[in-house]
XYZ file of C-alpha atoms in Angstrom:
696
model
C 10.130 3.358 32.425
C 8.959 6.609 33.959
C 6.086 8.657 32.614
C 6.181 12.422 32.815
C 3.050 14.463 33.436
C -0.062 13.698 35.460
C -3.671 12.916 34.655
C -6.870 11.598 36.170
C -6.818 8.636 33.748
C -6.398 5.476 35.799
C -4.161 3.647 33.298
C -1.288 6.082 33.715
C 0.276 3.655 36.157
C 0.894 1.384 33.174
C 4.059 1.886 31.104
C 2.052 1.079 27.982
C 0.030 4.287 27.621
C 0.462 8.041 27.612
C -1.975 10.083 29.592
C -5.421 10.510 28.111
C -6.201 13.585 26.084
C -9.627 14.240 27.540
C -10.535 15.607 30.915
C -12.658 13.677 33.418
C -15.748 15.265 31.922
C -14.872 13.962 28.463
C -13.992 17.369 26.980
C -10.863 17.742 24.937
C -8.100 19.573 26.777
C -7.001 22.737 25.035
C -3.686 23.517 26.722
C -1.950 23.766 23.384
C 1.166 25.391 24.801
C 2.124 22.181 26.565
C 3.336 19.002 24.949
C 0.178 17.133 24.040
C 1.252 13.763 25.404
C 3.646 12.713 28.102
C 6.561 10.725 26.764
C 9.076 8.370 28.217
C 12.202 10.179 29.341
C 14.247 7.256 28.106
C 12.627 7.474 24.693
C 13.182 11.201 24.493
C 16.889 10.947 25.145
C 17.570 8.235 22.601
C 15.387 9.232 19.678
C 17.829 11.702 18.153
C 20.649 9.158 17.892
C 18.739 6.220 16.525
C 19.933 4.923 13.176
C 17.322 5.835 10.578
C 16.654 4.701 7.027
C 15.997 7.330 4.389
C 15.192 7.670 0.743
C 17.524 10.122 -0.872
C 19.302 10.298 -4.203
C 17.021 7.521 -5.415
C 18.535 5.021 -2.975
C 17.722 3.467 0.358
C 20.546 4.025 2.782
C 21.252 4.438 6.469
C 22.069 7.729 8.056
C 22.809 8.569 11.682
C 21.691 11.663 13.475
C 18.496 13.655 13.456
C 15.839 13.093 10.856
C 15.585 15.074 7.633
C 12.271 16.891 7.247
C 12.209 16.215 3.499
C 13.040 12.502 3.662
C 10.500 9.777 4.377
C 11.047 9.075 8.018
C 10.491 5.455 8.929
C 12.640 3.676 11.491
C 12.677 0.376 9.634
C 14.799 -1.605 12.076
C 12.886 -0.559 15.186
C 9.382 -0.768 13.719
C 9.926 -4.281 12.371
C 11.601 -5.564 15.528
C 9.100 -4.520 18.183
C 5.832 -5.967 16.887
C 3.200 -7.006 19.415
C 0.872 -10.004 19.523
C -2.599 -11.091 20.598
C -1.195 -11.732 24.064
C -0.237 -8.061 24.355
C -3.791 -7.094 23.476
C -5.132 -9.099 26.427
C -2.413 -7.927 28.832
C -2.971 -4.274 28.012
C -6.754 -4.677 28.026
C -6.549 -5.820 31.650
C -4.868 -2.528 32.545
C -7.430 -0.450 30.702
C -10.558 -2.052 32.133
C -9.330 -2.141 35.749
C -11.178 0.347 38.021
C -12.728 1.884 34.945
C -15.724 4.090 35.748
C -14.948 7.174 33.644
C -16.770 8.186 30.433
C -15.383 7.438 26.933
C -12.088 9.219 26.265
C -8.957 9.205 24.145
C -5.545 7.763 24.958
C -2.323 7.521 22.973
C -0.132 4.360 23.049
C 3.316 5.055 24.436
C 5.155 3.179 21.675
C 3.562 5.363 18.986
C 5.426 8.539 19.890
C 8.072 8.630 17.150
C 5.952 10.381 14.506
C 7.129 13.652 12.975
C 5.672 17.142 13.396
C 3.810 17.029 10.100
C 2.305 13.557 10.603
C -1.469 13.256 10.150
C -3.709 12.542 13.133
C -5.161 9.021 13.310
C -8.222 8.481 15.483
C -8.925 4.812 16.162
C -12.574 3.933 16.794
C -13.027 0.479 18.360
C -15.473 -2.272 17.532
C -17.517 -4.544 19.757
C -14.890 -4.759 22.523
C -14.746 -0.975 22.992
C -11.322 -1.177 24.664
C -9.531 0.852 22.005
C -6.628 -1.581 21.647
C -7.629 -3.020 18.295
C -4.427 -1.603 16.748
C -2.126 -3.043 19.436
C -0.073 -5.040 16.959
C 0.054 -2.023 14.627
C 1.019 0.774 17.049
C 4.772 0.640 16.473
C 4.536 0.921 12.681
C 1.635 3.360 12.611
C 3.318 5.532 15.214
C 6.154 6.253 12.807
C 3.861 8.098 10.388
C 0.771 9.081 12.415
C -0.093 10.807 15.649
C -2.371 8.171 17.176
C -5.328 8.637 19.517
C -7.474 5.657 20.468
C -11.041 5.892 21.777
C -11.712 3.877 24.938
C -15.310 3.037 25.816
C -15.434 1.614 29.369
C -17.170 -1.703 29.959
C -19.948 -0.244 32.110
C -20.442 2.823 29.960
C -23.802 3.225 28.245
C -23.166 6.282 26.098
C -25.576 6.343 23.169
C -24.394 6.029 19.583
C -25.414 9.613 18.872
C -23.296 10.860 21.790
C -20.313 8.790 20.682
C -20.604 10.419 17.275
C -20.737 13.861 18.923
C -17.611 13.082 20.978
C -15.628 12.098 17.894
C -17.039 14.940 15.833
C -16.047 17.477 18.502
C -12.508 16.093 18.543
C -12.315 16.210 14.751
C -13.482 19.827 14.605
C -11.105 20.973 17.342
C -8.100 19.285 15.764
C -9.018 20.559 12.330
C -9.244 24.082 13.765
C -5.863 23.671 15.441
C -4.087 22.265 12.339
C -6.354 22.899 9.347
C -3.846 21.776 6.700
C -3.332 18.214 7.876
C -5.744 15.366 7.126
C -7.428 13.437 9.927
C -7.670 9.679 9.561
C -10.606 7.844 11.117
C -9.736 4.164 11.437
C -12.749 2.194 12.599
C -13.655 -1.456 12.904
C -17.284 -2.664 12.840
C -19.050 -0.288 15.282
C -16.214 2.226 14.954
C -16.644 2.198 11.177
C -20.261 3.301 11.624
C -19.116 6.118 13.914
C -16.568 7.197 11.302
C -19.166 7.245 8.525
C -21.583 9.263 10.685
C -18.884 11.803 11.577
C -17.825 12.119 7.932
C -21.433 12.840 6.984
C -21.619 15.562 9.651
C -18.356 17.334 8.768
C -18.051 17.357 4.961
C -15.904 20.501 5.250
C -13.131 18.670 7.160
C -10.387 16.788 5.307
C -11.012 13.211 6.463
C -9.656 9.865 5.313
C -11.705 6.845 6.391
C -10.175 3.386 6.797
C -12.936 0.996 7.774
C -12.506 -2.671 8.685
C -15.600 -4.877 8.398
C -18.132 -2.053 8.863
C -21.220 -2.866 10.950
C -23.453 -1.203 8.356
C -24.428 -4.775 7.448
C -25.605 -5.681 10.968
C -29.146 -6.331 9.742
C -27.690 -9.401 7.988
C -25.634 -10.603 10.975
C -26.191 -14.133 12.239
C -26.499 -12.661 15.739
C -29.741 -10.862 14.966
C -32.054 -13.850 15.631
C -30.042 -14.796 18.729
C -30.581 -11.532 20.609
C -33.943 -12.583 22.175
C -32.401 -15.892 23.286
C -29.414 -14.113 24.815
C -31.697 -11.946 26.890
C -33.323 -15.038 28.432
C -30.071 -16.785 29.367
C -28.907 -16.583 33.010
C -26.023 -14.233 33.682
C -23.933 -17.197 34.844
C -23.787 -18.611 31.303
C -21.036 -16.696 29.471
C -22.486 -17.167 25.990
C -20.299 -14.485 24.476
C -16.935 -16.033 25.397
C -16.561 -18.821 22.795
C -18.164 -16.629 20.173
C -15.752 -13.769 20.738
C -12.817 -16.187 20.705
C -13.940 -17.366 17.272
C -14.129 -13.763 16.109
C -10.571 -13.080 17.223
C -9.034 -15.622 14.854
C -11.635 -16.028 12.108
C -12.422 -19.659 12.974
C -8.802 -20.912 13.368
C -9.590 -24.634 13.136
C -11.185 -24.167 9.736
C -8.251 -22.001 8.611
C -5.782 -24.705 9.660
C -7.721 -27.383 7.780
C -7.835 -25.214 4.656
C -4.104 -24.588 4.909
C -3.463 -28.328 4.965
C -5.641 -28.810 1.891
C -3.630 -26.119 0.133
C -0.456 -28.034 0.937
C 1.034 -25.638 3.444
C 3.495 -26.947 6.025
C 1.381 -28.669 8.716
C 3.719 -28.331 11.680
C 4.044 -24.503 11.739
C 0.315 -24.200 11.045
C -0.705 -26.360 13.980
C 2.066 -24.936 16.158
C 0.791 -21.403 15.679
C -2.813 -22.579 16.033
C -2.058 -24.279 19.345
C -0.257 -21.207 20.607
C -3.123 -18.878 19.652
C -5.779 -21.133 21.126
C -3.756 -21.474 24.331
C -3.358 -17.690 24.503
C -7.067 -17.111 23.989
C -8.177 -19.779 26.461
C -5.824 -18.378 29.107
C -7.530 -14.990 28.779
C -11.129 -16.146 29.057
C -11.506 -14.074 32.201
C -10.330 -10.949 30.333
C -12.911 -11.548 27.606
C -15.526 -12.036 30.313
C -14.518 -8.713 31.860
C -14.551 -6.908 28.507
C -17.933 -8.267 27.416
C -20.110 -9.432 30.293
C -23.632 -10.395 29.268
C -25.239 -6.986 29.890
C -22.472 -5.165 28.019
C -22.624 -7.678 25.180
C -26.357 -7.117 24.774
C -25.872 -3.354 24.970
C -23.205 -3.495 22.247
C -25.479 -5.534 19.984
C -28.228 -2.941 20.403
C -25.629 -0.248 19.714
C -24.696 -2.112 16.522
C -28.322 -2.094 15.389
C -28.693 1.644 15.949
C -25.279 2.424 14.452
C -26.002 0.437 11.305
C -29.310 2.183 10.696
C -27.849 5.632 11.454
C -24.799 5.229 9.204
C -26.744 3.717 6.309
C -29.192 6.601 6.317
C -26.335 9.090 5.874
C -24.090 7.397 3.328
C -25.226 9.872 0.674
C -23.589 12.700 2.643
C -20.160 11.026 2.994
C -17.634 12.687 0.662
C -14.396 11.595 2.356
C -11.802 9.300 0.788
C -12.632 5.821 2.046
C -10.790 2.519 2.118
C -12.906 -0.523 3.067
C -11.052 -3.591 4.407
C -13.231 -6.707 4.167
C -12.566 -10.099 5.757
C -13.661 -13.281 4.022
C -14.150 -15.271 7.242
C -15.886 -12.715 9.379
C -18.093 -14.739 11.752
C -20.130 -11.695 12.762
C -20.883 -9.770 9.556
C -21.097 -10.435 5.787
C -18.167 -8.077 5.344
C -17.064 -8.722 1.778
C -20.575 -8.327 0.441
C -20.932 -5.127 2.476
C -17.597 -3.808 1.260
C -18.741 -4.005 -2.344
C -22.032 -2.307 -1.460
C -20.216 0.584 0.201
C -17.766 0.899 -2.694
C -20.673 1.523 -5.031
C -22.446 3.852 -2.595
C -19.522 6.132 -1.689
C -18.008 8.469 -4.308
C -14.311 8.086 -3.379
C -14.126 4.543 -2.111
C -11.804 1.587 -2.656
C -11.872 -1.902 -1.166
C -9.255 -4.463 -0.204
C -10.191 -8.071 0.501
C -8.643 -10.375 3.112
C -10.128 -13.730 2.221
C -8.619 -15.758 5.073
C -9.128 -13.212 7.850
C -11.734 -12.962 10.591
C -13.669 -10.115 12.191
C -10.813 -8.606 14.240
C -8.680 -7.952 11.187
C -6.114 -5.649 12.796
C -5.146 -8.217 15.444
C -4.248 -10.946 12.966
C -0.729 -11.954 12.038
C 0.263 -10.907 8.550
C -2.076 -7.902 8.395
C 0.042 -4.762 8.390
C -2.104 -1.643 8.192
C 0.810 0.579 7.172
C 1.523 -1.697 4.208
C -2.151 -1.680 3.247
C -2.316 2.135 3.393
C 0.869 2.510 1.369
C -0.191 -0.004 -1.266
C -3.604 1.609 -1.694
C -1.983 5.037 -2.083
C -3.871 6.447 0.906
C -1.057 8.090 2.861
C -0.717 11.844 2.629
C 0.303 14.659 4.947
C -1.467 17.490 3.149
C -4.743 18.171 1.412
C -3.593 16.241 -1.646
C -1.223 13.324 -1.912
C 2.297 14.172 -3.040
C 3.590 11.042 -4.733
C 7.185 12.084 -4.133
C 7.393 13.637 -0.662
C 4.649 11.449 0.849
C 6.151 8.256 -0.516
C 7.631 5.682 1.868
C 9.840 2.968 0.325
C 9.166 -0.685 1.077
C 10.759 -1.962 4.258
C 12.936 -5.080 3.998
C 10.043 -7.299 5.118
C 7.631 -5.618 2.685
C 10.065 -6.063 -0.188
C 10.625 -9.687 0.808
C 6.871 -10.370 0.658
C 6.583 -8.643 -2.717
C 9.525 -10.593 -4.075
C 8.273 -13.934 -2.746
C 4.740 -13.392 -4.036
C 6.166 -12.862 -7.538
C 8.923 -15.440 -7.357
C 7.400 -17.543 -10.140
C 7.744 -14.604 -12.549
C 11.370 -14.217 -11.550
C 11.987 -17.955 -11.952
C 10.258 -18.076 -15.329
C 12.124 -15.117 -16.812
C 15.630 -15.668 -15.328
C 16.563 -12.004 -15.882
C 19.994 -11.045 -17.219
C 21.046 -7.427 -16.676
C 23.959 -5.935 -18.610
C 25.346 -2.436 -18.145
C 27.950 -0.329 -19.915
C 31.044 1.053 -18.180
C 32.606 4.453 -18.851
C 35.086 2.909 -21.311
C 32.246 1.323 -23.285
C 32.770 -2.207 -21.978
C 29.567 -4.186 -21.449
C 29.486 -6.206 -18.212
C 26.953 -8.383 -16.484
C 25.326 -6.651 -13.551
C 24.786 -2.998 -12.731
C 28.359 -1.779 -12.323
C 27.788 0.786 -15.085
C 24.768 2.340 -13.373
C 25.462 5.590 -11.455
C 24.725 5.161 -7.764
C 23.822 8.821 -7.306
C 20.903 10.504 -9.009
C 19.248 12.063 -10.762
C 19.289 9.328 -13.379
C 16.673 8.889 -16.094
C 16.198 5.411 -17.596
C 14.432 5.459 -20.976
C 13.278 2.376 -22.862
C 10.754 0.360 -24.844
C 7.726 -1.060 -22.982
C 7.036 -4.753 -23.473
C 3.520 -6.159 -23.855
C 1.586 -5.482 -20.605
C 4.793 -4.155 -19.052
C 6.082 -7.697 -18.520
C 9.635 -6.463 -18.014
C 8.831 -4.278 -15.011
C 8.824 -6.693 -12.100
C 12.176 -8.437 -12.807
C 13.750 -5.065 -13.608
C 12.663 -3.164 -10.497
C 13.344 -6.018 -8.065
C 16.758 -6.782 -9.527
C 17.799 -3.155 -9.078
C 16.819 -3.381 -5.422
C 18.570 -6.700 -4.905
C 21.810 -5.885 -6.725
C 22.286 -2.166 -6.092
C 19.755 -1.104 -3.453
C 18.394 1.379 -5.989
C 14.703 2.166 -6.072
C 13.426 2.819 -9.607
C 10.572 5.340 -9.535
C 8.413 4.520 -12.532
C 6.309 7.099 -14.406
C 3.002 5.235 -14.780
C -0.370 5.697 -16.457
C -2.992 7.325 -14.165
C -5.198 4.210 -14.494
C -3.021 2.636 -11.795
C -4.037 5.375 -9.359
C -7.490 6.688 -10.215
C -10.597 5.867 -12.210
C -13.158 8.268 -13.589
C -15.848 5.608 -13.173
C -16.304 1.865 -12.888
C -15.594 -0.015 -16.067
C -14.066 -3.132 -17.564
C -10.656 -2.540 -16.017
C -8.553 -4.423 -13.452
C -9.277 -3.445 -9.846
C -7.054 -0.732 -8.408
C -5.733 -3.290 -5.906
C -4.015 -4.945 -8.889
C -1.536 -2.057 -8.883
C -0.756 -1.983 -5.136
C 2.697 -3.450 -5.724
C 3.484 -0.759 -8.324
C 2.583 1.953 -5.830
C 4.561 0.226 -3.071
C 7.624 0.175 -5.319
C 7.412 3.895 -6.047
C 5.404 4.347 -9.238
C 3.893 7.827 -9.722
C 1.189 9.059 -12.129
C 2.605 10.576 -15.278
C 2.658 14.378 -15.077
C 5.169 17.167 -15.578
C 4.929 18.065 -11.875
C 5.758 14.537 -10.692
C 8.590 14.246 -13.214
C 9.997 17.538 -11.954
C 9.785 16.461 -8.300
C 11.461 13.121 -8.924
C 14.412 14.664 -10.748
C 14.738 17.462 -8.206
C 14.892 14.841 -5.425
C 17.740 13.090 -7.285
C 15.767 9.920 -7.891
C 16.383 7.110 -10.350
C 13.444 7.554 -12.708
C 12.018 5.007 -15.146
C 10.305 6.433 -18.246
C 8.665 4.805 -21.261
C 7.888 7.437 -23.927
C 5.794 4.892 -25.870
C 3.477 4.508 -22.891
C 0.257 2.544 -23.316
C 0.680 2.318 -27.091
C 3.671 0.005 -26.583
C 2.176 -1.824 -23.596
C -0.932 -2.654 -25.667
C 0.736 -3.126 -29.012
C -0.653 -5.210 -31.853
C 0.462 -8.440 -33.502
C 3.797 -8.115 -35.262
C 4.773 -4.973 -33.335
C 7.136 -6.587 -30.816
C 10.127 -4.317 -30.104
C 8.767 -1.520 -32.281
C 9.031 1.926 -30.671
C 6.014 4.242 -30.700
C 7.451 7.494 -29.399
C 6.002 10.999 -29.776
C 7.362 13.122 -32.597
C 8.581 15.772 -30.176
C 10.875 15.246 -27.204
C 9.116 15.088 -23.855
C 11.929 14.598 -21.375
C 15.264 15.956 -22.624
C 14.980 19.550 -21.435
C 13.607 18.506 -18.055
C 16.531 16.116 -17.599
C 18.986 18.858 -18.579
C 17.429 21.255 -16.093
C 18.620 19.013 -13.250
C 21.747 17.663 -14.936
C 20.319 14.136 -14.977
C 22.183 11.303 -16.634
C 20.046 9.664 -19.330
C 20.486 5.912 -19.707
C 18.824 4.383 -22.779
C 18.210 0.663 -22.422
C 16.506 -2.225 -24.148
C 14.619 -5.217 -22.781
C 13.713 -8.319 -24.789
C 12.064 -11.654 -24.023
C 8.388 -10.952 -24.581
C 8.314 -13.165 -27.676
C 9.716 -16.045 -25.596
C 6.919 -15.716 -23.039
C 3.741 -15.290 -25.066
C 2.318 -15.080 -28.569
C -0.302 -12.406 -29.187
C -3.323 -13.934 -30.941
C -6.275 -11.545 -30.445
C -5.243 -7.897 -30.478
C -6.906 -4.479 -30.598
C -7.520 -4.589 -34.341
C -9.243 -7.972 -34.035
C -11.391 -6.867 -31.118
C -12.585 -3.644 -32.730
C -14.170 -5.708 -35.535
C -16.512 -7.394 -33.045
C -19.280 -5.183 -31.556
C -19.181 -6.894 -28.146
C -15.457 -6.323 -27.656
C -15.662 -2.860 -29.180
C -18.220 -1.792 -26.551
C -16.005 -3.175 -23.774
C -13.021 -1.200 -25.096
C -15.048 1.998 -25.248
C -16.374 1.497 -21.715
C -12.901 0.817 -20.345
C -11.407 3.807 -22.152
C -14.070 6.134 -20.768
C -13.125 5.082 -17.242
C -9.547 6.379 -17.336
C -7.763 9.679 -17.771
C -6.256 10.275 -21.215
C -2.775 11.638 -20.641
C -2.044 12.742 -24.218
C -5.128 14.656 -25.270
C -3.061 17.084 -27.364
C -1.023 14.387 -29.124
C -1.627 12.983 -32.577
C -0.658 9.843 -34.389
C -0.096 6.441 -32.830
C 0.827 7.629 -29.321
C -2.501 9.411 -28.997
C -4.361 6.130 -29.500
C -4.452 4.781 -25.964
C -7.749 2.942 -25.915
C -7.894 0.449 -23.066
C -8.223 -3.206 -23.968
C -6.916 -6.591 -22.919
C -4.743 -8.312 -25.536
C -5.261 -12.082 -25.611
C -2.170 -14.221 -25.933
C -1.041 -17.854 -25.799
C 1.660 -18.557 -23.183
C 4.873 -20.232 -24.283
C 7.383 -22.340 -22.390
C 9.226 -19.428 -20.753
C 12.382 -18.157 -22.309
C 14.511 -15.481 -20.667
C 14.451 -11.712 -20.183
C 17.522 -9.681 -21.119
C 18.238 -6.038 -20.305
C 21.030 -3.935 -21.756
C 21.764 -0.491 -20.301
C 23.723 1.794 -22.568
C 26.430 4.236 -21.570
C 25.005 7.154 -19.543
C 24.455 10.331 -21.545
C 25.462 13.417 -19.584
C 23.250 16.503 -19.524
C 25.151 18.271 -16.743
C 26.224 21.703 -17.997
C 24.030 21.476 -21.108
C 20.967 23.209 -19.656
C 21.240 26.320 -21.851
C 22.295 24.364 -24.942
C 19.322 22.000 -24.686
C 16.832 24.816 -24.343
C 17.164 25.044 -28.097
C 14.436 22.845 -29.578
C 16.623 21.525 -32.375
C 19.443 20.567 -30.005
C 17.066 18.862 -27.574
C 15.393 17.010 -30.449
C 18.774 15.769 -31.659
C 19.466 14.318 -28.221
C 15.963 12.843 -28.132
C 16.598 11.031 -31.436
C 19.981 9.883 -30.142
C 18.341 8.305 -27.071
C 15.730 6.618 -29.260
C 18.432 5.269 -31.547
C 20.384 3.881 -28.572
C 17.276 2.072 -27.316
C 16.788 0.478 -30.734
C 20.477 -0.540 -30.817
C 20.140 -2.171 -27.387
C 17.110 -4.146 -28.544
C 18.943 -5.326 -31.663
C 22.028 -6.229 -29.601
C 20.027 -8.364 -27.181
C 17.994 -10.143 -29.838
C 21.222 -11.155 -31.560
C 23.205 -12.052 -28.466
C 20.520 -14.179 -26.801
C 20.817 -16.699 -29.631
C 24.164 -17.709 -28.076
C 22.768 -18.215 -24.580
C 22.666 -21.957 -23.746
C 20.337 -21.125 -20.843
C 17.789 -19.134 -22.784
C 15.116 -21.780 -22.170
C 13.726 -22.505 -18.743
C 14.603 -26.209 -18.552
C 18.401 -25.747 -18.865
C 18.224 -23.044 -16.180
C 16.348 -25.344 -13.802
C 18.862 -28.133 -14.407
C 21.740 -25.761 -13.717
C 20.198 -24.513 -10.491
C 19.295 -28.029 -9.346
C 22.973 -28.891 -9.752
C 24.519 -25.704 -8.381
C 21.875 -24.499 -5.938
C 18.691 -22.567 -6.578
C 20.257 -19.330 -5.365
C 23.141 -19.569 -7.817
C 23.401 -17.176 -10.747
C 22.703 -18.916 -14.041
C 25.336 -18.116 -16.712
C 24.511 -16.455 -19.996
C 26.259 -15.381 -23.212
C 29.510 -13.452 -23.120
C 28.722 -9.710 -23.510
């Protein structure tokens, strides 16, 4: 594969990399009239005809031809097919460190060139290895949504930490000056995380997003600290660093394999993968020796010490959005403890834990940085995140993982979905649901939103329709720490397209012809009291009718029942408010979230946060009935009248109540309402078979 363009960077003979973006002196090149990176001629000629996957009209569907600037542009098939492995890291590292006497500089991986013009810039800052290939297994996916530059620190280079910070800071300022409206992502691991924090402290005026894996700010607690004097006394012929670095690469693989066996995982694949990884690592001992010879290893440890002290002294000045990724089996640093410390120290910081991962998090199988960024709600292309235009739907593999991780919920609830055809006939399945948007689904919210997962996944499975839920802001942002679930609890909701409730987001979803899921009762229904099952708590005035009419959206009222077959509420809000301890917890939790109905009165205004305690039951079944779509097309002017819009609002509410009553009555005739008969049926007919239900 030929590479166009020339450069003094020695790795340009490799088909893996584009030319570097710094000159031999380390200064950023400013020839902005030329294409910034050389690209493969083969890649350039085929990119415009690749089959792409888009989100449009509320659906995921394939479209050939050039990409739409308003659609989320991710080449699902290509990005999931061309993943790299640990072996690729070693192979490419050999190219980078060969004849390498230049100063630190940037390079861009060749396979990351399919990003769009408005993609943010991602600067990768390496850890102890310094090679800059820590994202090797991530390049293909990241390259779809970011412009990627990786910092390479040559093996023999002895640039000080302060000068490394200056290099990155200079790049950040130049790129911010060139494109001031796009955010710059600093992705750093260990040492690189310290560089990122230092740069963020120096440039508070630049729009930065920090993604930090196992930051070396905790180096003072590293188990290597007492070993440094011993290392200095060892002869150069003893490669002390090699076995240690190999352990870092896989997070102590032998221990992980043993733990997997204890957990009951399949032993053969576990040991097969383990053997393969160990064989790969042992076959590249010489590469590790070249990357971290003794003198370089000692230099890097001293660099860690200085970096940790420097970054810690400037944490107070860091204002950037920050996502800390912490490994539970980091053999170098106490990363999970440090992640919590940084979360409390930084004003806009979240953490995600990877309990079974080691120090080199980004090189491990199963860790997909794009998925992590999407789930945490950290991807944006402008100054502020746009939950509609910045959203990327789950890829098939992401959806599969989500579905499998929640399979027990699906098995326990055995969802039955019924829809209504144009002639009023009720059928099983989603044949009565319009395939083209905008469509607005309006319903009652079960306790804790129990109906959401089976509903959203079944729409994807049956009709390839992505339901974009209007959700409470507590799933996206907190005003302060309190007695609330961690934000990571809601990663799946964000992955599946939930947006914070607001008029602007509602407008954008309908204007983009999405399938929108709305619960007017909101948190009041989600956190209802004893005896309030299937009781609607809707605002007195309509909140959605005129907006739906503005875009000619079809309104589909629907009901969902089954909560009372899953759990019995025993200790509700009223009970808790009588006890001072629980009352203080409720007040603390409520003060930590945004109140979305400050101007409302009555029951819907009472949205105090609490956890209802319930007793689980032997699972019954969830049932959903979707009424006949109500047309608003052509009624825009008519529904501007408050009385007319309120009439339609009451009609929708009445239809929801009718659907609930219909399902509660009909489920009594379902011989498979209980879980045991469903399991028997599936054991007889196959666990992928559809379990029958009542006749609609």
